[in-house]
């Protein structure tokens, strides 16, 4: 059965799959990255995982993988196949495409940025399926974005397109590690809501999920924290849709797990702010934590179709 290898490398864990030509997950597996052993060990963990997946395909699917796709965090030079920098993994300038290709016997390898790769999957086969223009915004520890245009993701001239988390919403707001103040992700990420709710509730262990539950039960302090985050998020999203005019706005990540506790006020807050702009469909992400892995599979199949057409 024809298939490709797909790998999604996170800060603490890796998700992997063998993906069929129609996008079917033929086999799935997970492993720790082992980042406590250092960046070289993480790279070796990725390579060994890919090699084991190849062996599994040969044994159970009757043939070797035709290609591989890998999604990694941080700064990525997808064109040259280099994982430039990832703070949470400690690596710099890793020639991931070359290393994986060598470990996998010379098959073609595609490298992608984790958020853009997840966005590719959400746009093509997830919540944005059928939308010619979409914006994927996962709300996690920080906030990132992926700009979808006609079935592909716009990386930008230098690979930095979509960094909506660093739009300045409140110039007098909290310091951001990027060097600015009042960035969207300092105000509206799951991390930001967790910090604000821990302070407001007096419970240092409280997080965004706890805040959402308190909102649902009508806690006025939680409602105030939540409203502040939703207002900031709406301001950032309206800036983005003013520039990009997406047909669909896909919201994912940990904060989106609050469901309509997030989406009902968010849709209302965005609608209040638009003037001439067209309102996009604002929908929750559909693929959950499999998006990066599915997207890596799509990158691999895209690589093969490009080679055939060439």
Short mmCIF file of C-alpha atoms in Angstrom, two decimals:
data_model
loop_
_atom_site.label_atom_id
_atom_site.label_comp_id
_atom_site.label_asym_id
_atom_site.label_seq_id
_atom_site.Cartn_x
_atom_site.Cartn_y
_atom_site.Cartn_z
CA UNK A 1 0.00 0.00 0.00
CA UNK A 2 1.48 3.33 -1.07
CA UNK A 3 2.19 5.65 1.86
CA UNK A 4 4.40 8.43 3.22
CA UNK A 5 5.94 9.06 6.63
CA UNK A 6 4.61 12.04 8.60
CA UNK A 7 6.28 13.45 11.72
CA UNK A 8 5.17 16.29 13.98
CA UNK A 9 7.94 17.26 16.41
CA UNK A 10 6.84 19.17 19.51
CA UNK A 11 8.62 20.55 22.53
CA UNK A 12 8.15 17.42 24.62
CA UNK A 13 6.64 14.82 22.30
CA UNK A 14 6.54 13.61 18.70
CA UNK A 15 3.49 12.41 16.83
CA UNK A 16 3.98 10.28 13.74
CA UNK A 17 1.96 8.42 11.16
CA UNK A 18 2.05 6.52 7.92
CA UNK A 19 -0.37 8.33 5.62
CA UNK A 20 -2.06 6.92 2.53
CA UNK A 21 -2.57 8.79 -0.72
CA UNK A 22 -6.14 9.72 0.27
CA UNK A 23 -4.99 11.13 3.64
CA UNK A 24 -5.91 8.02 5.62
CA UNK A 25 -3.82 7.42 8.73
CA UNK A 26 -2.61 3.85 8.22
CA UNK A 27 -0.54 3.73 11.40
CA UNK A 28 0.01 6.17 14.28
CA UNK A 29 2.64 6.36 17.02
CA UNK A 30 3.96 8.77 19.64
CA UNK A 31 7.29 9.18 21.41
CA UNK A 32 9.03 11.62 23.72
CA UNK A 33 11.56 13.95 22.10
CA UNK A 34 13.98 13.43 24.98
CA UNK A 35 14.96 17.10 24.98
CA UNK A 36 16.47 16.78 28.46
CA UNK A 37 19.33 14.87 26.77
CA UNK A 38 20.23 17.85 24.58
CA UNK A 39 19.64 18.97 20.99
CA UNK A 40 21.78 16.29 19.32
CA UNK A 41 19.81 13.59 21.11
CA UNK A 42 16.53 15.17 19.96
CA UNK A 43 17.69 15.10 16.33
CA UNK A 44 18.71 11.45 16.71
CA UNK A 45 15.29 10.67 18.27
CA UNK A 46 13.57 12.18 15.20
CA UNK A 47 15.76 10.22 12.78
CA UNK A 48 15.36 6.94 14.68
CA UNK A 49 11.56 7.38 14.87
CA UNK A 50 11.40 7.95 11.11
CA UNK A 51 13.56 4.87 10.44
CA UNK A 52 11.30 2.73 12.66
CA UNK A 53 8.24 4.01 10.77
CA UNK A 54 9.87 3.08 7.48
CA UNK A 55 10.57 -0.44 8.79
CA UNK A 56 6.98 -0.77 10.03
CA UNK A 57 5.65 0.17 6.58
CA UNK A 58 7.89 -2.36 4.86
CA UNK A 59 6.76 -5.12 7.22
CA UNK A 60 3.05 -4.34 7.54
CA UNK A 61 2.13 -2.43 4.36
CA UNK A 62 4.27 -4.38 1.92
CA UNK A 63 6.46 -1.54 0.69
CA UNK A 64 8.69 1.29 1.84
CA UNK A 65 7.47 4.88 2.26
CA UNK A 66 7.64 6.97 -0.90
CA UNK A 67 8.51 10.21 0.91
CA UNK A 68 8.52 11.84 4.33
CA UNK A 69 7.21 15.10 5.75
CA UNK A 70 8.28 16.58 9.07
CA UNK A 71 6.85 19.57 10.96
CA UNK A 72 9.09 21.29 13.51
CA UNK A 73 8.70 24.31 15.82
CA UNK A 74 10.66 27.55 15.82
CA UNK A 75 12.31 29.19 12.84
CA UNK A 76 12.28 27.00 9.74
CA UNK A 77 13.92 27.41 6.34
CA UNK A 78 11.57 25.11 4.48
CA UNK A 79 13.05 25.86 1.06
CA UNK A 80 16.50 24.65 2.10
CA UNK A 81 15.26 22.01 4.53
CA UNK A 82 16.91 23.52 7.61
CA UNK A 83 15.49 23.69 11.15
CA UNK A 84 17.10 27.04 11.92
CA UNK A 85 16.26 27.51 15.60
CA UNK A 86 13.89 26.16 18.23
CA UNK A 87 14.17 27.55 21.76
CA UNK A 88 12.25 24.66 23.34
CA UNK A 89 14.44 22.01 21.65
CA UNK A 90 17.76 23.83 21.81
CA UNK A 91 18.77 23.14 18.22
CA UNK A 92 20.30 25.48 15.67
CA UNK A 93 20.81 25.09 11.92
CA UNK A 94 19.90 21.41 11.73
CA UNK A 95 19.92 20.18 8.08
CA UNK A 96 16.83 18.09 8.81
CA UNK A 97 15.88 17.35 5.22
CA UNK A 98 19.32 16.02 4.35
CA UNK A 99 19.67 14.01 7.56
CA UNK A 100 16.24 12.42 7.21
CA UNK A 101 16.78 11.68 3.53
CA UNK A 102 20.02 9.89 4.33
CA UNK A 103 18.45 7.89 7.19
CA UNK A 104 15.51 6.90 5.00
CA UNK A 105 17.52 5.64 2.06
CA UNK A 106 17.28 8.71 -0.16
CA UNK A 107 13.52 9.27 -0.31
CA UNK A 108 12.39 12.90 -0.81
CA UNK A 109 11.76 14.81 2.42
CA UNK A 110 9.65 17.93 3.02
CA UNK A 111 10.26 20.16 6.05
CA UNK A 112 7.62 22.53 7.39
CA UNK A 113 6.91 24.92 10.28
CA UNK A 114 4.59 23.25 12.80
CA UNK A 115 1.84 25.90 12.81
CA UNK A 116 1.84 26.39 9.03
CA UNK A 117 1.81 22.63 8.55
CA UNK A 118 -1.13 22.25 10.94
CA UNK A 119 -2.83 25.10 9.11
CA UNK A 120 -2.33 23.32 5.78
CA UNK A 121 -4.18 20.28 7.14
CA UNK A 122 -6.98 22.33 8.69
CA UNK A 123 -7.41 24.29 5.47
CA UNK A 124 -7.43 21.34 3.10
CA UNK A 125 -9.06 18.52 5.03
CA UNK A 126 -10.26 20.10 8.29
CA UNK A 127 -12.38 23.08 9.30
CA UNK A 128 -11.38 25.16 6.27
CA UNK A 129 -12.09 22.45 3.69
CA UNK A 130 -13.25 24.19 0.53
CA UNK A 131 -12.25 27.72 1.58
CA UNK A 132 -10.00 29.44 -0.98
CA UNK A 133 -8.71 31.90 1.64
CA UNK A 134 -8.43 31.11 5.35
CA UNK A 135 -6.52 32.09 8.46
CA UNK A 136 -5.66 29.43 11.05
CA UNK A 137 -4.96 30.79 14.54
CA UNK A 138 -4.03 28.34 17.33
CA UNK A 139 -4.34 29.81 20.84
CA UNK A 140 -1.83 27.94 22.98
CA UNK A 141 1.06 29.01 25.19
CA UNK A 142 1.48 31.75 22.59
CA UNK A 143 -0.46 32.68 19.45
CA UNK A 144 0.64 31.95 15.90
CA UNK A 145 -1.07 31.97 12.54
CA UNK A 146 -1.11 30.31 9.14
CA UNK A 147 -2.34 32.13 6.04
CA UNK A 148 -4.05 29.80 3.56
CA UNK A 149 -4.31 30.73 -0.10
CA UNK A 150 -5.74 28.35 -2.70
CA UNK A 151 -4.77 25.17 -0.88
CA UNK A 152 -1.28 26.20 0.21
CA UNK A 153 0.23 28.21 3.08
CA UNK A 154 1.89 31.58 2.52
CA UNK A 155 5.23 31.55 4.36
CA UNK A 156 6.29 35.08 3.41
CA UNK A 157 9.55 36.30 1.91
CA UNK A 158 11.57 35.29 4.99
CA UNK A 159 9.35 32.57 6.48
CA UNK A 160 7.74 34.82 9.10
CA UNK A 161 4.26 35.35 7.61
CA UNK A 162 1.29 34.82 9.89
CA UNK A 163 2.87 35.89 13.21
CA UNK A 164 -0.39 37.40 14.40
CA UNK A 165 0.60 36.85 18.04
CA UNK A 166 3.01 39.78 17.72
CA UNK A 167 0.52 42.35 16.50
CA UNK A 168 0.60 45.06 19.19
CA UNK A 169 -2.89 45.44 20.64
CA UNK A 170 -2.12 47.57 23.70
CA UNK A 171 1.12 49.58 23.46
CA UNK A 172 1.17 50.02 27.25
CA UNK A 173 0.52 46.31 27.83
CA UNK A 174 2.73 43.53 29.21
CA UNK A 175 6.29 43.03 27.99
CA UNK A 176 6.61 40.36 25.32
CA UNK A 177 9.72 38.16 24.88
CA UNK A 178 9.87 39.43 21.28
CA UNK A 179 10.89 42.88 22.61
CA UNK A 180 7.58 44.69 22.10
CA UNK A 181 4.85 45.51 24.62
CA UNK A 182 1.19 44.56 24.50
CA UNK A 183 1.46 41.86 21.82
CA UNK A 184 -1.70 39.85 21.20
CA UNK A 185 -0.20 36.68 22.68
CA UNK A 186 0.59 38.45 25.98
CA UNK A 187 -3.14 39.22 26.33
CA UNK A 188 -5.21 36.52 24.64
CA UNK A 189 -3.26 33.25 24.49
CA UNK A 190 -4.12 30.30 26.73
CA UNK A 191 -0.92 31.16 28.58
CA UNK A 192 -2.03 34.76 29.11
CA UNK A 193 -5.48 33.73 30.35
CA UNK A 194 -3.88 31.20 32.72
CA UNK A 195 -1.62 33.89 34.19
CA UNK A 196 -4.46 36.41 34.53
CA UNK A 197 -6.83 33.88 36.13
CA UNK A 198 -4.15 32.59 38.53
CA UNK A 199 -3.65 36.19 39.71
CA UNK A 200 -7.36 37.03 39.90
CA UNK A 201 -8.38 33.80 41.64
CA UNK A 202 -5.41 33.69 44.01
CA UNK A 203 -4.70 30.11 42.93
CA UNK A 204 -1.22 29.85 41.34
CA UNK A 205 -2.16 26.46 39.84
CA UNK A 206 -5.28 27.77 38.06
CA UNK A 207 -5.21 27.75 34.25
CA UNK A 208 -7.27 28.85 31.23
CA UNK A 209 -9.46 25.74 31.36
CA UNK A 210 -10.30 26.52 35.00
CA UNK A 211 -11.11 30.09 34.00
CA UNK A 212 -13.50 28.89 31.28
CA UNK A 213 -15.32 26.66 33.81
CA UNK A 214 -15.58 29.59 36.23
CA UNK A 215 -17.00 31.76 33.42
CA UNK A 216 -19.64 29.11 32.75
CA UNK A 217 -20.60 29.13 36.43
CA UNK A 218 -20.90 32.95 36.40
CA UNK A 219 -17.88 33.89 38.52
CA UNK A 220 -17.58 37.69 38.02
CA UNK A 221 -13.77 37.70 38.34
CA UNK A 222 -13.49 34.99 35.70
CA UNK A 223 -15.96 36.80 33.43
CA UNK A 224 -13.78 39.94 33.65
CA UNK A 225 -10.57 38.03 32.81
CA UNK A 226 -12.28 36.22 29.93
CA UNK A 227 -13.82 39.40 28.50
CA UNK A 228 -10.44 41.15 28.55
CA UNK A 229 -8.86 38.29 26.60
CA UNK A 230 -11.72 38.03 24.10
CA UNK A 231 -11.65 41.79 23.48
CA UNK A 232 -7.90 41.68 22.80
CA UNK A 233 -8.29 38.64 20.56
CA UNK A 234 -11.07 40.30 18.57
CA UNK A 235 -8.92 43.41 18.06
CA UNK A 236 -6.06 41.29 16.71
CA UNK A 237 -8.31 39.24 14.47
CA UNK A 238 -9.95 42.32 12.97
CA UNK A 239 -6.49 43.69 12.12
CA UNK A 240 -5.70 40.38 10.43
CA UNK A 241 -8.93 40.17 8.47
CA UNK A 242 -8.55 43.80 7.38
CA UNK A 243 -5.22 42.85 5.80
CA UNK A 244 -6.04 39.35 4.54
CA UNK A 245 -9.81 39.22 3.94
CA UNK A 246 -10.09 35.48 4.69
CA UNK A 247 -13.27 33.57 3.91
CA UNK A 248 -12.84 31.36 6.97
CA UNK A 249 -11.15 32.05 10.30
CA UNK A 250 -10.17 28.81 12.06
CA UNK A 251 -9.45 29.05 15.79
CA UNK A 252 -7.59 26.16 17.42
CA UNK A 253 -5.30 25.42 20.34
CA UNK A 254 -6.08 24.95 24.01
CA UNK A 255 -8.30 28.03 24.40
CA UNK A 256 -10.61 26.85 21.60
CA UNK A 257 -11.45 23.79 23.71
CA UNK A 258 -13.74 26.10 25.70
CA UNK A 259 -16.19 25.82 22.77
CA UNK A 260 -19.02 28.31 22.67
CA UNK A 261 -17.78 29.88 25.91
CA UNK A 262 -15.13 31.34 23.61
CA UNK A 263 -16.80 31.40 20.20
CA UNK A 264 -20.10 33.10 21.09
CA UNK A 265 -18.52 36.24 22.65
CA UNK A 266 -15.64 36.20 20.14
CA UNK A 267 -17.95 36.26 17.10
CA UNK A 268 -19.93 39.10 18.72
CA UNK A 269 -16.77 41.08 19.56
CA UNK A 270 -15.39 40.73 16.01
CA UNK A 271 -18.74 41.73 14.51
CA UNK A 272 -18.86 44.85 16.72
CA UNK A 273 -15.46 45.98 15.46
CA UNK A 274 -15.80 45.53 11.71
CA UNK A 275 -16.94 48.46 9.60
CA UNK A 276 -16.38 47.89 5.87
CA UNK A 277 -14.73 44.46 6.26
CA UNK A 278 -16.57 41.28 5.33
CA UNK A 279 -17.12 38.95 8.26
CA UNK A 280 -15.46 35.57 7.77
CA UNK A 281 -16.90 32.33 9.09
CA UNK A 282 -15.33 31.91 12.54
CA UNK A 283 -15.08 28.20 13.27
CA UNK A 284 -13.25 25.87 15.66
CA UNK A 285 -10.39 23.76 14.35
CA UNK A 286 -11.46 20.22 13.49
CA UNK A 287 -8.33 18.09 13.61
CA UNK A 288 -7.07 18.66 17.15
CA UNK A 289 -3.52 17.60 17.87
CA UNK A 290 -3.34 15.44 14.73
CA UNK A 291 -3.27 18.53 12.47
CA UNK A 292 0.54 18.83 12.38
CA UNK A 293 1.00 15.17 11.56
CA UNK A 294 -1.66 15.19 8.84
CA UNK A 295 -0.13 18.37 7.42
CA UNK A 296 3.32 16.75 7.32
CA UNK A 297 1.77 13.93 5.33
CA UNK A 298 0.24 16.43 2.91
CA UNK A 299 3.67 18.08 2.46
CA UNK A 300 5.17 14.70 1.59
CA UNK A 301 2.46 13.86 -0.95
CA UNK A 302 2.75 17.38 -2.43
CA UNK A 303 6.48 16.76 -2.88
CA UNK A 304 5.76 13.59 -4.85
CA UNK A 305 3.15 15.25 -7.06
CA UNK A 306 5.57 18.10 -7.77
CA UNK A 307 8.27 15.62 -8.78
CA UNK A 308 5.87 13.79 -11.09
CA UNK A 309 4.68 17.00 -12.76
CA UNK A 310 8.28 18.17 -13.13
#
